[in-house]
Coordinates of C-alpha atoms and ligand atoms in Angstrom, one line a residue:
M1 CA 8.9 21.8 -22.1
S2 CA 5.5 21.3 -23.3
V3 CA 2.3 23.2 -21.5
T4 CA -0.9 21.2 -21.0
V5 CA -4.1 22.9 -19.7
I6 CA -7.1 21.4 -18.6
R7 CA -9.4 24.3 -19.3
N8 CA -12.6 24.8 -17.4
A9 CA -12.7 21.8 -15.0
D10 CA -16.3 21.6 -13.6
W11 CA -14.8 20.2 -10.3
A12 CA -11.2 20.2 -9.0
I13 CA -9.9 19.1 -5.6
A14 CA -7.1 21.6 -5.2
W15 CA -4.7 22.2 -2.2
D16 CA -5.2 25.0 0.1
E17 CA -1.6 25.6 1.5
A18 CA -2.9 27.9 4.3
A19 CA -5.4 25.5 5.7
G20 CA -3.3 22.5 4.8
C21 CA -5.9 20.8 3.1
H22 CA -7.9 19.6 0.1
V23 CA -10.6 21.9 -0.9
Y24 CA -13.1 21.8 -3.7
R25 CA -12.8 24.5 -6.6
R26 CA -15.2 25.1 -9.3
G27 CA -14.7 26.1 -13.0
I28 CA -10.9 26.4 -12.9
D29 CA -7.9 25.6 -15.2
V30 CA -5.4 23.2 -14.1
V31 CA -2.0 23.6 -16.3
F32 CA 1.2 21.8 -16.1
D33 CA 4.5 22.5 -17.9
G34 CA 6.4 19.2 -18.4
A35 CA 6.2 17.2 -15.0
T36 CA 5.3 20.3 -13.0
L37 CA 2.0 22.1 -12.2
T38 CA 2.4 25.7 -12.6
H39 CA -1.4 27.1 -12.3
V40 CA -4.3 25.8 -10.6
G41 CA -6.8 28.7 -10.5
P42 CA -9.4 30.3 -13.0
G43 CA -8.6 32.3 -16.1
Y44 CA -5.4 30.8 -17.5
A45 CA -3.8 33.2 -20.2
G46 CA -1.0 31.5 -21.7
R47 CA -0.6 29.5 -24.8
P48 CA -0.7 25.7 -24.2
D49 CA 0.6 23.1 -26.6
R50 CA -2.4 20.9 -25.6
T51 CA -5.9 21.6 -24.4
I52 CA -8.2 19.3 -22.6
D53 CA -11.6 20.4 -22.0
G54 CA -12.4 20.0 -18.5
R55 CA -16.2 20.4 -18.9
G56 CA -17.9 17.1 -17.2
R57 CA -14.8 16.2 -15.5
M58 CA -13.4 16.4 -11.8
V59 CA -9.6 16.8 -11.6
M60 CA -7.9 15.5 -8.5
P61 CA -4.4 14.7 -7.5
G62 CA -3.2 11.2 -8.0
L63 CA -3.4 8.7 -5.1
I64 CA -0.4 7.3 -3.2
D65 CA -0.3 3.8 -2.5
I66 CA 2.2 3.7 0.5
H67 CA 2.0 -0.3 1.0
S68 CA 1.7 -3.2 -1.6
H69 CA 3.1 -6.1 -2.9
P70 CA 2.3 -6.3 -6.7
G71 CA 5.0 -9.1 -7.3
H72 CA 2.8 -11.8 -5.7
E73 CA -0.4 -10.7 -4.3
P74 CA -2.2 -11.0 -7.6
A75 CA -1.6 -14.8 -7.9
Y76 CA -3.5 -15.3 -4.7
R77 CA -6.9 -14.5 -6.2
G78 CA -9.2 -17.1 -5.4
I79 CA -6.9 -18.6 -2.9
R80 CA -6.3 -16.1 0.0
E81 CA -9.9 -14.2 0.4
E82 CA -10.9 -17.0 3.0
H83 CA -7.8 -18.5 4.0
G84 CA -7.2 -18.0 7.7
V85 CA -5.7 -20.1 10.4
A86 CA -8.0 -20.1 13.6
N87 CA -5.1 -21.3 16.0
M88 CA -2.9 -18.3 14.7
Y89 CA -5.3 -15.7 15.6
M90 CA -7.3 -16.1 12.0
S91 CA -4.1 -15.0 10.2
G92 CA -3.3 -17.1 7.2
L93 CA 0.1 -15.0 6.5
F94 CA 2.5 -17.5 8.1
E95 CA 0.9 -20.9 6.7
R96 CA 0.3 -19.1 3.0
S97 CA 3.9 -17.8 3.0
Q98 CA 5.4 -21.0 3.7
A99 CA 2.8 -23.3 1.3
Y100 CA 2.4 -20.8 -1.4
G101 CA 5.7 -18.8 -1.3
A102 CA 7.3 -20.0 -4.7
A103 CA 7.2 -17.4 -7.3
D104 CA 9.7 -17.2 -10.1
A105 CA 10.8 -13.8 -11.8
A106 CA 7.8 -14.7 -14.7
A107 CA 5.4 -15.0 -12.2
R108 CA 6.5 -11.5 -10.4
A109 CA 6.7 -9.8 -14.0
A110 CA 3.1 -11.0 -14.8
S111 CA 1.7 -10.2 -11.1
T112 CA 3.3 -6.8 -11.2
E113 CA 2.1 -6.0 -14.4
F114 CA -1.4 -7.0 -13.7
A115 CA -1.2 -5.1 -10.5
C116 CA 0.1 -2.0 -11.9
C117 CA -2.8 -1.8 -14.5
E118 CA -5.2 -2.0 -11.6
L119 CA -3.5 0.6 -9.7
L120 CA -3.3 3.0 -12.6
R121 CA -7.1 2.3 -13.4
S122 CA -8.1 3.4 -10.0
G123 CA -6.3 6.6 -9.9
V124 CA -2.8 5.6 -8.2
T125 CA 0.1 7.6 -9.5
S126 CA 2.6 6.8 -6.8
V127 CA 3.1 3.2 -5.5
L128 CA 5.5 1.7 -2.7
D129 CA 6.3 -1.8 -3.8
I130 CA 7.6 -4.1 -1.6
G131 CA 9.0 -7.6 -2.1
P132 CA 12.1 -9.7 -3.0
A133 CA 13.9 -8.1 -5.7
W134 CA 13.6 -9.8 -9.2
E135 CA 15.3 -9.5 -12.6
G136 CA 13.5 -6.8 -14.6
W137 CA 11.5 -5.2 -11.8
A138 CA 13.0 -1.9 -12.2
E139 CA 12.5 -1.8 -15.9
L140 CA 9.0 -2.9 -15.7
M141 CA 8.0 -0.1 -13.1
A142 CA 9.7 2.5 -15.3
K143 CA 7.5 1.1 -18.4
S144 CA 4.2 1.4 -16.3
G145 CA 4.8 5.1 -16.0
L146 CA 4.0 4.9 -12.3
R147 CA 6.1 6.7 -9.8
A148 CA 7.5 3.8 -8.1
F149 CA 9.1 3.4 -4.8
L150 CA 10.8 0.2 -5.0
A151 CA 11.4 -1.6 -1.5
P152 CA 13.7 -4.6 -2.0
G153 CA 12.8 -6.9 1.1
F154 CA 15.4 -8.7 3.1
A155 CA 15.1 -10.8 6.3
S156 CA 17.3 -12.9 8.7
A157 CA 14.9 -15.5 9.1
R158 CA 11.7 -17.3 7.3
W159 CA 8.5 -18.1 9.2
K160 CA 8.5 -21.9 9.6
L161 CA 5.4 -24.1 10.6
E162 CA 5.4 -27.4 12.0
N163 CA 2.0 -27.4 13.2
D164 CA -1.0 -24.9 13.0
F165 CA -0.3 -23.1 16.4
E166 CA 3.3 -22.3 16.8
L167 CA 5.1 -19.8 14.8
K168 CA 8.6 -20.8 14.4
Y169 CA 11.6 -19.2 12.6
D170 CA 14.2 -20.6 10.3
W171 CA 17.3 -18.3 10.9
D172 CA 20.0 -17.5 8.4
E173 CA 21.6 -14.3 9.4
P174 CA 24.5 -14.2 6.8
A175 CA 21.8 -14.6 3.9
G176 CA 19.8 -11.7 5.1
R177 CA 22.9 -9.5 5.4
R178 CA 23.7 -10.5 1.9
R179 CA 20.2 -9.8 0.8
F180 CA 20.5 -6.2 2.7
E181 CA 23.6 -5.4 0.9
A182 CA 22.1 -6.4 -2.5
A183 CA 19.0 -4.2 -1.8
L184 CA 21.0 -1.2 -0.9
A185 CA 23.0 -1.5 -4.1
L186 CA 19.6 -1.6 -6.0
I187 CA 18.2 1.3 -4.0
D188 CA 21.5 3.2 -5.0
G189 CA 21.0 2.5 -8.5
L190 CA 17.3 3.7 -8.9
P191 CA 17.7 7.3 -9.0
K192 CA 20.1 6.8 -12.0
H193 CA 17.1 5.0 -13.8
P194 CA 16.2 6.9 -17.0
G195 CA 12.9 8.7 -16.6
G196 CA 13.4 9.9 -13.1
R197 CA 10.3 8.2 -11.4
L198 CA 12.0 5.4 -9.5
S199 CA 13.5 5.6 -6.1
G200 CA 14.4 3.3 -3.1
V201 CA 12.8 2.5 0.5
V202 CA 14.9 0.3 3.0
A203 CA 12.8 -2.6 4.0
P204 CA 13.5 -5.2 6.4
M205 CA 10.6 -7.3 6.0
Q206 CA 9.0 -7.8 9.3
I207 CA 10.1 -7.0 12.9
D208 CA 10.0 -10.7 13.9
T209 CA 12.2 -12.1 11.1
C210 CA 15.0 -9.7 11.1
A211 CA 17.8 -9.8 13.7
E212 CA 18.3 -6.7 16.0
A213 CA 21.7 -5.7 14.5
L214 CA 20.1 -5.7 10.7
L215 CA 17.0 -3.8 11.8
R216 CA 19.3 -1.2 13.5
E217 CA 21.8 -1.1 10.3
S218 CA 18.9 -0.8 7.9
F219 CA 17.3 2.0 9.8
A220 CA 20.8 3.9 9.8
A221 CA 21.3 3.1 5.8
A222 CA 17.8 4.7 5.3
A223 CA 18.6 7.8 7.2
E224 CA 22.2 8.0 5.4
R225 CA 20.4 7.8 2.0
R226 CA 17.3 10.1 3.2
V227 CA 15.0 7.6 2.0
P228 CA 12.0 6.1 3.7
F229 CA 12.4 3.1 6.0
T230 CA 9.4 0.6 6.3
V231 CA 8.9 -2.8 8.2
H232 CA 5.9 -4.7 8.9
I233 CA 5.1 -4.6 12.5
A234 CA 2.3 -5.5 14.6
Q235 CA 0.5 -7.3 11.9
G236 CA -0.5 -10.5 13.7
V237 CA -1.0 -11.4 17.4
S238 CA 1.2 -14.4 17.0
E239 CA 4.1 -12.0 15.9
V240 CA 3.3 -9.7 19.1
L241 CA 3.4 -12.7 21.4
E242 CA 6.7 -13.8 20.0
I243 CA 8.3 -10.3 20.3
I244 CA 6.9 -10.1 23.9
R245 CA 8.4 -13.6 24.5
R246 CA 11.8 -12.4 23.1
S247 CA 12.0 -9.1 24.5
G248 CA 9.4 -8.6 27.3
K249 CA 8.1 -5.9 25.0
T250 CA 5.5 -5.2 22.5
P251 CA 6.8 -5.0 19.0
V252 CA 6.3 -1.0 18.8
Q253 CA 8.0 -0.8 22.2
W254 CA 11.0 -3.1 21.2
A255 CA 11.2 -1.0 17.9
A256 CA 11.5 2.3 19.9
Q257 CA 14.1 0.8 22.4
L258 CA 16.1 -0.4 19.2
G259 CA 15.9 3.3 17.9
I260 CA 14.3 2.7 14.4
L261 CA 11.2 4.7 14.9
G262 CA 11.3 8.3 13.5
P263 CA 9.7 10.6 11.0
A264 CA 11.1 8.4 8.1
T265 CA 9.7 5.1 9.3
L266 CA 6.5 4.0 7.9
L267 CA 5.0 1.1 9.8
G268 CA 2.8 -1.7 8.1
H269 CA 0.4 -2.1 9.7
A270 CA 0.6 -1.4 13.5
I271 CA -2.8 -3.0 14.1
F272 CA -2.1 -5.0 16.9
I273 CA -0.7 -2.3 19.4
D274 CA -0.9 -2.8 23.2
T275 CA -4.4 -1.4 23.6
H276 CA -6.0 -3.7 20.9
S277 CA -8.8 -5.7 22.0
W278 CA -7.1 -9.1 20.9
V279 CA -4.0 -8.1 22.6
R280 CA -4.6 -6.1 25.9
W281 CA -1.2 -5.9 26.9
W282 CA -2.1 -3.0 29.1
T283 CA 1.0 -1.0 28.9
R284 CA -1.1 1.9 26.9
K285 CA 2.3 3.0 25.3
D286 CA 2.4 2.1 21.6
L287 CA 0.1 4.7 19.9
E288 CA 2.1 7.5 21.8
L289 CA 5.3 6.0 20.7
I290 CA 4.3 5.9 17.1
A291 CA 2.9 9.3 17.1
G292 CA 5.6 10.7 19.3
H293 CA 8.2 9.8 17.0
G294 CA 6.7 11.4 14.0
C295 CA 6.1 7.8 12.4
S296 CA 3.7 7.0 9.6
V297 CA 1.4 4.1 9.5
A298 CA 0.3 2.1 6.3
H299 CA -3.3 1.3 6.7
C300 CA -4.4 -1.7 4.3
P301 CA -7.9 -2.6 5.9
T302 CA -9.0 -5.4 3.4
P303 CA -6.7 -8.3 3.8
F304 CA -7.3 -7.9 7.6
A305 CA -10.9 -7.4 7.4
R306 CA -11.2 -10.8 5.7
Y307 CA -9.4 -12.4 8.7
G308 CA -11.8 -10.5 11.0
H309 CA -9.1 -7.9 12.1
L310 CA -9.7 -4.3 12.6
L311 CA -7.5 -1.3 13.1
E312 CA -8.9 0.3 16.5
S313 CA -9.2 2.7 15.2
F314 CA -8.4 5.0 12.1
G315 CA -9.9 8.2 13.8
E316 CA -8.0 7.3 17.3
Y317 CA -4.8 7.0 15.5
L318 CA -5.4 10.4 13.6
R319 CA -6.4 12.1 16.8
A320 CA -3.2 10.9 18.4
G321 CA -1.2 12.6 15.8
V322 CA -0.1 9.6 13.7
N323 CA 0.4 10.2 10.1
L324 CA -1.7 7.6 8.3
G325 CA -1.7 6.6 4.5
I326 CA -3.4 4.1 2.6
G327 CA -2.3 1.0 0.8
T328 CA -3.3 -2.1 -0.9
D329 CA -1.7 -4.8 0.7
T330 CA -3.7 -7.4 -1.5
S331 CA -5.6 -8.0 -4.3
P332 CA -7.7 -6.0 -5.8
H333 CA -5.0 -3.0 -6.1
N334 CA -8.1 -0.6 -6.2
M335 CA -7.3 2.2 -4.0
L336 CA -10.5 3.8 -4.4
E337 CA -12.2 0.6 -3.0
E338 CA -9.7 0.6 -0.4
M339 CA -10.6 4.1 0.9
R340 CA -14.4 3.1 0.8
T341 CA -13.5 0.0 3.1
A342 CA -11.4 1.9 5.4
S343 CA -14.2 4.5 5.7
S344 CA -16.4 1.8 6.7
L345 CA -14.4 -0.3 9.2
A346 CA -13.0 2.9 10.8
R347 CA -16.8 3.7 11.8
I348 CA -17.3 0.3 12.9
A349 CA -14.5 0.2 14.9
A350 CA -15.3 3.4 16.6
R351 CA -18.8 2.8 16.6
D352 CA -19.0 6.4 15.3
I353 CA -19.9 7.9 12.1
H354 CA -18.2 10.7 12.9
S355 CA -14.9 9.1 13.7
V356 CA -13.4 9.7 10.4
S357 CA -14.5 11.7 7.3
L358 CA -13.9 11.2 3.6
A359 CA -11.7 14.2 3.5
D360 CA -9.6 12.5 6.3
L361 CA -9.4 9.5 4.0
L362 CA -8.5 11.5 1.0
H363 CA -5.9 13.3 2.9
A364 CA -4.5 9.9 4.1
A365 CA -4.3 8.5 0.4
T366 CA -2.7 11.8 -1.0
V367 CA -0.8 14.0 1.3
G368 CA -0.4 11.4 4.3
G369 CA 1.2 9.0 1.8
A370 CA 3.4 11.8 0.6
K371 CA 4.6 12.6 3.9
A372 CA 5.4 8.9 4.5
L373 CA 7.4 8.8 1.5
L374 CA 9.3 12.0 2.3
R375 CA 7.8 13.6 -0.6
E376 CA 6.1 17.0 -0.1
D377 CA 5.7 17.9 -3.7
L378 CA 3.1 14.8 -4.3
G379 CA -0.4 14.3 -3.6
R380 CA -1.8 17.9 -4.1
L381 CA -2.7 20.1 -7.0
A382 CA -0.8 23.2 -6.3
P383 CA 1.6 25.2 -8.6
G384 CA 5.3 23.6 -8.0
C385 CA 4.2 20.2 -7.2
K386 CA 4.3 17.1 -9.6
A387 CA 1.8 16.8 -12.4
D388 CA 0.4 13.7 -11.1
L389 CA -3.3 13.9 -11.7
V390 CA -6.4 12.1 -12.3
L391 CA -9.5 13.2 -14.3
V392 CA -12.8 11.9 -13.3
D393 CA -16.1 11.3 -15.4
L394 CA -18.8 13.3 -14.0
A395 CA -21.2 11.9 -16.4
C396 CA -20.5 8.3 -15.5
P397 CA -23.7 6.7 -14.4
E398 CA -22.4 5.6 -11.0
M399 CA -21.4 9.2 -10.4
M400 CA -24.8 10.4 -10.8
P401 CA -26.1 12.6 -9.6
A402 CA -22.6 14.2 -8.9
R403 CA -23.8 16.7 -6.3
D404 CA -20.6 15.8 -4.3
P405 CA -18.2 14.1 -6.9
L406 CA -15.5 12.8 -4.2
R407 CA -18.5 10.9 -2.3
S408 CA -19.9 9.7 -5.7
L409 CA -16.2 8.3 -6.8
V410 CA -15.4 6.8 -3.5
F411 CA -18.5 5.5 -2.2
H412 CA -20.2 4.5 -5.5
A413 CA -18.1 4.8 -9.0
A414 CA -14.6 4.0 -8.0
E415 CA -12.5 2.9 -10.9
R416 CA -15.4 3.0 -13.2
A417 CA -15.4 6.8 -13.4
V418 CA -11.6 7.1 -13.8
R419 CA -10.9 8.5 -17.4
D420 CA -7.5 9.9 -17.7
V421 CA -4.4 9.6 -15.4
F422 CA -1.1 11.5 -15.9
V423 CA 2.1 10.9 -13.8
D424 CA 5.0 13.4 -14.2
G425 CA 2.8 15.1 -16.9
V426 CA 2.6 11.9 -19.0
Q427 CA -0.8 10.4 -19.9
V428 CA -0.7 7.0 -18.8
V429 CA -4.4 6.1 -18.7
A430 CA -6.6 7.4 -21.4
E431 CA -10.5 6.7 -21.6
G432 CA -10.0 4.3 -18.7
R433 CA -7.5 2.1 -20.6
V434 CA -3.7 1.9 -19.5
L435 CA -1.4 2.9 -22.4
T436 CA 1.7 1.4 -20.9
L437 CA 0.9 -2.1 -20.3
D438 CA -0.9 -5.0 -21.2
Q439 CA -3.3 -6.1 -18.5
A440 CA -5.0 -9.0 -20.7
G441 CA -1.8 -10.4 -21.8
A442 CA -0.5 -10.3 -17.9
A443 CA -3.6 -12.0 -16.9
A444 CA -2.8 -15.1 -19.2
R445 CA 0.5 -15.2 -17.8
L446 CA -0.6 -14.9 -14.1
A447 CA -2.8 -17.7 -14.5
E448 CA -0.2 -20.0 -15.7
A449 CA 2.0 -18.6 -12.6
Q450 CA -0.7 -19.3 -10.2
A451 CA -0.8 -23.0 -11.6
R452 CA 3.1 -23.2 -11.0
M453 CA 2.7 -21.9 -7.4
M454 CA -0.4 -24.3 -6.8
A455 CA 1.6 -27.5 -8.2
A456 CA 4.5 -26.5 -5.7
V457 CA 2.4 -26.5 -2.6
P458 CA 2.6 -30.2 -1.5
A459 CA 6.5 -30.1 -1.4
R460 CA 6.4 -27.0 0.7
D461 CA 3.6 -27.2 3.3
Y462 CA 4.5 -28.8 6.4
R463 CA 1.9 -31.7 6.2
G464 CA 2.1 -32.2 2.7
R465 CA -1.4 -30.9 1.8
S466 CA -2.4 -29.9 -1.8
A467 CA -3.3 -26.1 -2.4
D468 CA -7.1 -27.6 -2.8
E469 CA -6.9 -29.0 0.6
I470 CA -5.5 -25.7 2.2
T471 CA -7.8 -23.3 0.5
P472 CA -10.7 -25.3 -0.8
L473 CA -13.0 -23.7 -3.5
S474 CA -15.9 -21.7 -2.1
L475 CA -18.6 -24.0 -3.5
R476 CA -18.1 -27.6 -4.0
V477 CA -18.0 -28.6 -7.8
A478 CA -20.9 -31.0 -8.2
G479 CA -21.5 -33.7 -10.7
Ligands
ZN501 ZN1 2.4 -6.1 3.4

């Protein structure tokens, strides 16, 4: 094994095991032997193979993104930011999935490579990647250097629109079952992948697109494999009304009845629960059910905020006992900016600056995510944990004055101050540059993929509209 020491770090965000929280430490050494942290404290006396000068740096745990779709979201840049359907409670999800849903393997590869670069540059070391499986997925994620949790999605139905006010479904249960079996085969193969940083998550895509038996069986398959189970739930009012129409219950209450809530269940995004001001299905049980079953919630504020949707609220969920994590559901895949957005929106939702602190958000973006992924060895700087860490440049102008470097990083500098990133003890970002992937090359291929996707829109849209008709440019092109 090779020992690396980060010597005399001006600041470090270390884990206080007794208190169960992150704390600042000053002037310490952070040491890792291979993939494992061995020393977090002053005065390391061993003989390292590599020494990194920690002066002018803050060392912090790598961030954990617990909900993302790198395989297609980057292709929506310039398309989805202002796309919403008024008659579907502002959500553009259903219309966009139908019209823009054509993504080939080349598109997914370009999109994923591009997103992974953004993730790494914003200090992410672990990512949960949810989407349909594609050829080369595991190989690319292994090459990225990220610790990747692959969640090959499957469903019994697709959303089908014939107008802009009714959410309908195109059911094909045998196809859903085939994709479920294929997903399990992929998940079972991941731990054998060289590098040892890949693992799987069982992911029926949405509570409303999966048959009851499929949801039950996929939950059992996750439990049998001791891997996390994730499903989109309460992410749109149209979905909530559909589940109430089918079952007489809110999606969360229906999930509880199906027996698919538990400590390994990660809910994306559990916004529209019974007490939400846009739902007001006044049973007042949902939050208690989520917390009582020990579920985690993947909070990804950006795409919802763009529709005008708010989680009500992050602080309320925390105090109810829900384990919260943060994800980048859409582009940009910038976890630091996502934390900043989460902070502002949590305070707006609660009308209270003290509703949520930056310490709460860092906890969610590290150990909260680790708990959701059933990995207590991630998200914290402590001996015995994985050497997944980030070095922040305290002298970056946007960090200055660096009186409180975490505040400088999240509220001001974001990825501009991220210098070096290590995953499993291996350096994947140096001086702000991703060493493992080619973002510029991926960007060129992503632009081509976006053009192919937009060209396919008229044949897929229920009214045969073009991409420019559904999602016009922000400004008219004059002349
Ligand atoms: Zn999602």
